[in-house]
Structure formats: C-alpha cells, structure tokens
C-alpha cells in the first residue's frame, strides 16, 4: 500500500503540490476472515503501521 499525504489537494496529477509526502508500507499486511480489519491513517505515537519514504513519486492517478 502506498500513502500520499499533504495539506492542500492540487489534483490527481500534482497530488498535494510541492509539499506532497510519499510513503509505502514497509511490512506485509495480512488480513484474516475471522475478525474485522481496519486501517487508521492518522499519525499516532503508538501506531503500528511501519512505512518508509518513497524516493520517486508514483504515476498520476
């Protein structure tokens, strides 16, 4: 999964403009059938979604 974030949306080609941050999830995410799963993308001190910065921006949407 890739995460693209910023403050002000500039569109599907520029994303959040010059301040866009690009990250990718660093570890495999596994989802089971036995219980509900969710992803909370709010930054949290106790969060457990490990990401790493992407050096190259992804293709426009």
XYZ file of N, CA and C in Angstrom:
183
model
N 0.836 -1.155 0.000
C 0.000 0.000 0.000
C 0.895 1.237 0.000
N 0.494 2.229 -0.753
C 1.224 3.496 -0.784
C 0.375 4.578 -0.127
N 1.035 5.466 0.579
C 0.368 6.569 1.267
C 0.890 7.870 0.679
N -0.016 8.723 0.230
C 0.339 10.026 -0.305
C -0.382 11.045 0.561
N 0.374 11.977 1.161
C -0.278 12.916 2.065
C 0.267 14.325 1.917
N -0.505 15.271 2.401
C -0.131 16.666 2.373
C -1.249 17.512 2.944
N -1.157 18.818 2.779
C -2.128 19.729 3.383
C -3.253 20.149 2.426
N -2.915 20.509 1.192
C -3.912 21.042 0.257
C -3.859 20.260 -1.050
N -4.987 19.681 -1.436
C -5.068 18.853 -2.640
C -4.948 19.721 -3.886
N -4.045 19.321 -4.807
C -3.819 20.052 -6.058
C -4.282 19.269 -7.278
N -4.885 18.106 -7.078
C -5.414 17.325 -8.196
C -4.712 15.991 -8.370
N -5.264 15.179 -9.277
C -4.772 13.812 -9.485
C -3.378 13.724 -10.089
N -2.877 14.805 -10.671
C -1.538 14.778 -11.271
C -0.473 15.339 -10.333
N -0.837 16.366 -9.555
C 0.140 17.019 -8.675
C -0.022 16.614 -7.212
N -1.070 15.838 -6.917
C -1.369 15.386 -5.548
C -1.473 16.587 -4.602
N -0.556 16.755 -3.671
C -0.599 17.860 -2.717
C 0.445 18.929 -3.034
N 0.828 19.038 -4.292
C 1.787 20.054 -4.705
C 3.201 19.750 -4.237
N 4.018 20.790 -4.073
C 5.436 20.578 -3.758
C 5.674 19.992 -2.358
N 4.672 20.028 -1.496
C 4.835 19.501 -0.142
C 4.304 18.084 0.019
N 4.008 17.407 -1.085
C 3.499 16.045 -1.022
C 4.543 15.107 -0.420
N 4.097 14.246 0.471
C 4.955 13.210 1.039
C 4.469 11.859 0.533
N 5.398 11.042 0.056
C 5.080 9.730 -0.498
C 5.706 8.668 0.393
N 4.916 7.687 0.791
C 5.423 6.591 1.604
C 4.840 5.284 1.104
N 5.489 4.215 1.429
C 4.982 2.884 1.137
C 5.055 2.062 2.415
N 4.131 1.146 2.567
C 4.129 0.298 3.755
C 5.335 -0.624 3.692
N 6.070 -0.716 4.804
C 7.350 -1.426 4.829
C 7.217 -2.920 5.130
N 6.079 -3.341 5.667
C 5.910 -4.751 6.018
C 4.616 -5.286 5.420
N 4.588 -6.578 5.171
C 3.402 -7.232 4.635
C 2.235 -7.070 5.592
N 1.072 -6.674 5.068
C -0.138 -6.567 5.880
C -0.989 -7.794 5.600
N -1.381 -8.497 6.642
C -2.206 -9.692 6.479
C -3.570 -9.456 7.091
N -4.614 -9.845 6.382
C -5.978 -9.701 6.850
C -6.633 -11.073 6.872
N -7.233 -11.417 8.002
C -7.900 -12.711 8.122
C -9.398 -12.582 7.945
N -10.058 -13.712 7.843
C -11.507 -13.744 7.655
C -12.254 -13.790 8.986
N -11.577 -14.123 10.070
C -12.259 -14.381 11.335
C -12.685 -13.123 12.089
N -12.089 -11.974 11.795
C -12.459 -10.759 12.521
C -12.333 -9.557 11.607
N -12.911 -8.459 12.015
C -12.848 -7.244 11.221
C -11.444 -6.664 11.198
N -11.127 -5.979 10.148
C -9.824 -5.336 9.991
C -10.048 -3.889 9.578
N -9.107 -3.044 9.925
C -9.208 -1.650 9.526
C -7.838 -1.019 9.477
N -7.755 0.094 8.781
C -6.511 0.850 8.687
C -6.847 2.286 9.071
N -6.184 2.796 10.092
C -6.345 4.183 10.526
C -5.086 4.927 10.094
N -5.214 5.858 9.167
C -4.053 6.549 8.610
C -3.672 7.806 9.378
N -4.320 8.067 10.509
C -3.921 9.203 11.340
C -2.599 8.875 12.021
N -1.677 9.804 12.002
C -0.372 9.600 12.657
C -0.583 9.504 14.160
N -0.021 8.437 14.763
C -0.149 8.231 16.201
C 1.183 7.787 16.769
N 1.488 8.246 17.955
C 2.731 7.845 18.626
C 2.756 6.338 18.841
N 1.602 5.759 19.194
C 1.545 4.322 19.465
C 1.092 3.520 18.243
N 1.145 4.124 17.059
C 0.712 3.432 15.843
C 1.657 2.299 15.467
N 1.145 1.348 14.671
C 1.959 0.194 14.314
C 2.098 -0.016 12.801
N 1.720 0.966 11.983
C 1.888 0.853 10.529
C 3.267 1.402 10.174
N 4.177 0.512 9.879
C 5.545 0.919 9.546
C 5.615 1.289 8.064
N 6.115 2.494 7.794
C 6.244 2.949 6.412
C 7.666 3.437 6.162
N 7.979 3.590 4.879
C 9.271 4.184 4.512
C 8.998 5.171 3.382
N 9.802 6.217 3.322
C 9.628 7.226 2.288
C 9.933 6.670 0.910
N 9.155 7.098 -0.063
C 9.422 6.753 -1.451
C 10.282 7.859 -2.036
N 11.324 7.495 -2.754
C 12.226 8.480 -3.344
C 11.717 8.997 -4.681
N 10.820 8.242 -5.317
C 10.259 8.626 -6.610
C 8.746 8.682 -6.473
N 8.136 9.733 -6.964
C 6.685 9.878 -6.894
C 5.998 8.843 -7.770
N 4.832 8.362 -7.343
C 4.081 7.414 -8.178
C 3.468 8.112 -9.397
N 2.973 7.328 -10.342
C 2.315 7.860 -11.524
C 1.052 8.622 -11.094
N 0.648 9.658 -11.835
C -0.606 10.366 -11.531
C -1.777 9.405 -11.554
N -2.815 9.721 -10.784
C -3.998 8.865 -10.715
C -4.794 8.913 -11.987
